[in-house]
Amino acid sequence: MSNNSQNTFRLRPMERADLDSVLSWFQDVEDLARFDRTTRVPLNTSHAEEFWRDSFTSSDASRKCWFIVESSAGEAVGLAGLESISNINRDAVVAVFVNKAMRRSGVGLRASALVLDLAFRQLGLNRITSYYREDNHHSRDLVAKIGFQIEGTMRQAWFAEGEFQDMVVVGILKSEWMVRRNVLAQELDANPIVTLGPNDCAAWSWPPQIAKV
């Protein structure tokens, strides 16, 4: 793997101190409505603390987990997480958001792959669901690259900018991911690298070392 620290990022558990960075991303009303189906006005600190409060309590760790995508310089550039984790149905909903300046850089794709690895290889889940606004081409391209399958369209389920938009629901099974994972690992360039935990954690990095796939 490359030693270029400028191309190295890591996922780490989200902390309350990260809310300042998150709030700055969610001040753009148009961008917020493109990625979040439920929030239409910018959040203040109190609202953000309430929104993510369960993520900071150990009693809720089995139902959701959120991570900050952090550069080697310690700058937060995005977030990724699992919501609605069900140990009975063995499924969850994945969500990924990347700061505008980092979109199309490959960081979001690699962070998403890491979250899927966590879900399937560590948490024992069997399927992951996601959804996006039909005109959100960033999300459409990312989930397609990962290997999600379109499972349906909820007509006019997303209201934004005075219009109702369709919402596309996608899903991926563990068996599908394990096949796609091998192919994707070889398709991606070596940089950027996103790790889960320490930057030298080769076993939990994307792209992974081919020998470990």
Coordinates of C-alpha atoms in Angstrom, one line a residue:
M1 CA 0.0 0.0 0.0
S2 CA 1.1 3.6 -0.6
N3 CA 2.7 5.6 2.1
N4 CA 1.3 8.8 0.7
S5 CA -0.5 10.2 3.8
Q6 CA -2.4 12.7 1.7
N7 CA -4.3 9.7 0.2
T8 CA -4.9 7.9 3.5
F9 CA -8.2 8.2 5.4
R10 CA -9.7 6.3 8.3
L11 CA -13.1 5.6 9.8
R12 CA -13.3 6.2 13.5
P13 CA -16.3 6.2 15.8
M14 CA -18.2 9.5 15.8
E15 CA -17.9 11.7 18.9
R16 CA -19.9 14.6 20.1
A17 CA -17.0 16.9 19.3
D18 CA -17.5 16.0 15.6
L19 CA -20.9 17.7 15.5
D20 CA -19.3 21.1 14.6
S21 CA -17.9 19.6 11.4
V22 CA -21.1 17.8 10.6
L23 CA -23.2 20.9 11.1
S24 CA -21.1 22.9 8.6
W25 CA -22.0 20.3 5.9
F26 CA -25.7 20.5 6.7
Q27 CA -26.1 24.3 6.3
D28 CA -26.6 23.9 2.6
V29 CA -30.4 23.4 2.3
E30 CA -30.3 22.1 -1.3
D31 CA -27.6 19.6 -0.5
L32 CA -29.3 18.6 2.7
A33 CA -32.6 17.8 0.9
R34 CA -30.7 15.8 -1.7
F35 CA -29.2 13.4 0.8
D36 CA -31.6 13.4 3.8
R37 CA -35.3 12.5 3.3
T38 CA -36.4 13.7 6.8
T39 CA -34.5 17.0 7.4
R40 CA -35.4 20.1 5.5
V41 CA -33.9 22.9 7.5
P42 CA -30.3 23.4 8.7
L43 CA -29.7 21.8 12.1
N44 CA -28.3 23.8 15.1
T45 CA -26.1 22.2 17.7
S46 CA -29.0 21.3 20.0
H47 CA -30.9 19.6 17.1
A48 CA -27.8 17.8 16.0
E49 CA -27.1 16.5 19.5
E50 CA -30.7 15.2 19.7
F51 CA -30.5 13.7 16.2
W52 CA -27.3 11.7 17.0
R53 CA -27.8 11.3 20.8
D54 CA -28.5 7.6 20.6
S55 CA -25.2 7.1 18.7
F56 CA -23.3 8.3 21.7
T57 CA -24.9 6.0 24.2
S58 CA -23.6 2.4 24.8
S59 CA -27.2 1.1 25.3
D60 CA -27.9 1.8 21.6
A61 CA -24.7 0.5 20.2
S62 CA -26.4 -2.7 19.0
R63 CA -28.9 -0.8 16.8
K64 CA -26.8 1.9 15.1
C65 CA -23.2 2.9 14.7
W66 CA -21.8 6.0 13.0
F67 CA -18.2 6.8 11.9
I68 CA -16.4 9.9 10.8
V69 CA -14.2 9.7 7.7
E70 CA -11.0 11.5 8.7
S71 CA -8.0 12.6 6.7
S72 CA -4.4 11.9 7.8
A73 CA -4.4 15.5 8.9
G74 CA -7.3 14.9 11.3
E75 CA -9.9 16.7 9.2
A76 CA -13.4 15.3 9.0
V77 CA -14.4 14.9 5.4
G78 CA -17.5 12.7 5.7
L79 CA -19.5 10.2 7.8
A80 CA -20.8 6.7 7.3
G81 CA -23.0 4.5 9.4
L82 CA -25.4 1.7 9.9
E83 CA -29.0 2.4 11.1
S84 CA -31.8 0.2 12.2
I85 CA -29.6 -2.8 12.8
S86 CA -31.7 -5.9 13.4
N87 CA -30.1 -8.9 15.1
I88 CA -33.3 -10.9 14.4
N89 CA -33.6 -10.2 10.7
R90 CA -29.8 -9.6 10.4
D91 CA -30.1 -6.5 8.3
A92 CA -29.5 -2.8 8.5
V93 CA -29.6 0.5 6.5
V94 CA -26.4 2.1 5.4
A95 CA -25.9 5.8 5.0
V96 CA -22.9 7.7 3.7
F97 CA -22.3 11.4 3.3
V98 CA -19.1 13.0 1.9
N99 CA -18.2 16.7 2.0
K100 CA -18.7 18.3 -1.4
A101 CA -15.0 18.9 -1.9
M102 CA -14.3 15.2 -1.6
R103 CA -17.1 13.8 -3.8
R104 CA -16.0 11.7 -6.8
S105 CA -12.6 11.2 -5.1
G106 CA -13.2 7.6 -4.2
V107 CA -13.3 8.2 -0.5
G108 CA -17.1 7.6 -0.2
L109 CA -16.9 4.4 -2.2
R110 CA -14.1 3.0 0.0
A111 CA -15.8 4.1 3.2
S112 CA -19.0 2.4 2.0
A113 CA -17.1 -0.8 1.2
L114 CA -15.6 -0.8 4.7
V115 CA -19.0 -0.4 6.3
L116 CA -20.3 -3.4 4.3
D117 CA -17.3 -5.4 5.5
L118 CA -18.1 -4.5 9.1
A119 CA -21.8 -5.4 8.6
F120 CA -21.2 -8.7 7.0
R121 CA -17.8 -9.9 8.3
Q122 CA -18.0 -8.5 11.9
L123 CA -21.7 -8.0 12.8
G124 CA -23.0 -11.1 11.1
L125 CA -25.6 -9.3 9.0
N126 CA -27.2 -10.9 5.9
R127 CA -28.5 -7.9 4.0
I128 CA -28.0 -4.1 3.8
T129 CA -30.6 -1.7 2.4
S130 CA -30.1 1.9 1.2
Y131 CA -32.1 4.4 -0.7
Y132 CA -31.6 7.6 -2.7
R133 CA -33.5 10.4 -4.4
E134 CA -34.0 9.5 -8.0
D135 CA -32.1 12.5 -9.3
N136 CA -29.2 12.1 -6.9
H137 CA -26.6 10.7 -9.4
H138 CA -23.8 10.7 -6.9
S139 CA -25.6 8.2 -4.7
R140 CA -26.9 6.3 -7.7
D141 CA -23.4 5.7 -9.1
L142 CA -21.9 4.9 -5.8
V143 CA -24.4 2.2 -4.8
A144 CA -24.2 0.7 -8.4
K145 CA -20.4 0.5 -8.2
I146 CA -20.7 -1.2 -4.8
G147 CA -23.0 -3.8 -6.2
F148 CA -26.4 -2.9 -4.7
Q149 CA -29.4 -4.1 -6.7
I150 CA -32.4 -1.8 -7.4
E151 CA -35.3 -3.4 -5.6
G152 CA -38.1 -0.9 -6.2
T153 CA -39.2 2.7 -6.6
M154 CA -41.3 4.5 -4.1
R155 CA -43.2 6.9 -6.2
Q156 CA -43.2 10.6 -5.1
A157 CA -41.9 9.6 -1.7
W158 CA -39.3 12.4 -1.4
F159 CA -40.5 16.1 -1.3
A160 CA -37.9 18.8 -1.9
E161 CA -37.6 22.1 -3.7
G162 CA -41.4 22.3 -4.1
E163 CA -41.7 18.9 -6.0
F164 CA -42.2 15.3 -5.2
Q165 CA -39.4 13.0 -6.3
D166 CA -39.3 9.3 -6.6
M167 CA -37.2 7.4 -4.1
V168 CA -35.1 4.4 -5.3
V169 CA -34.7 1.5 -2.8
V170 CA -31.6 -0.7 -3.2
G171 CA -30.2 -3.7 -1.4
I172 CA -27.3 -6.1 -1.3
L173 CA -27.0 -9.6 0.3
K174 CA -23.9 -10.9 2.0
S175 CA -23.4 -13.5 -0.7
E176 CA -23.6 -10.9 -3.4
W177 CA -21.1 -8.6 -1.6
M178 CA -18.5 -11.4 -1.1
V179 CA -18.5 -11.9 -4.8
R180 CA -18.5 -8.2 -5.7
R181 CA -15.9 -7.5 -3.1
N182 CA -13.3 -9.6 -4.9
V183 CA -13.9 -7.9 -8.2
L184 CA -14.2 -4.3 -6.8
A185 CA -10.9 -4.8 -4.9
Q186 CA -9.1 -5.4 -8.2
E187 CA -10.9 -2.7 -10.1
L188 CA -10.0 0.2 -7.7
D189 CA -6.7 2.1 -7.8
A190 CA -4.4 1.8 -4.8
N191 CA -5.2 5.3 -3.7
P192 CA -7.0 6.7 -1.8
I193 CA -6.9 4.2 1.1
V194 CA -9.5 4.2 3.8
T195 CA -8.9 2.1 6.9
L196 CA -11.1 1.2 9.9
G197 CA -9.2 2.1 13.0
P198 CA -5.4 2.6 12.9
N199 CA -4.0 3.7 9.6
D200 CA -1.7 0.6 9.4
C201 CA -4.6 -1.8 9.8
A202 CA -4.2 -3.8 6.6
A203 CA -6.9 -6.3 7.5
W204 CA -9.5 -3.5 7.6
S205 CA -8.7 -1.3 4.7
W206 CA -10.1 -0.4 1.3
P207 CA -8.9 -1.3 -1.2
P208 CA -7.8 -4.4 0.7
Q209 CA -4.5 -6.2 0.1
I210 CA -5.5 -8.7 -2.6
A211 CA -4.0 -11.6 -0.6
K212 CA -6.5 -10.8 2.2
V213 CA -9.6 -10.6 0.0

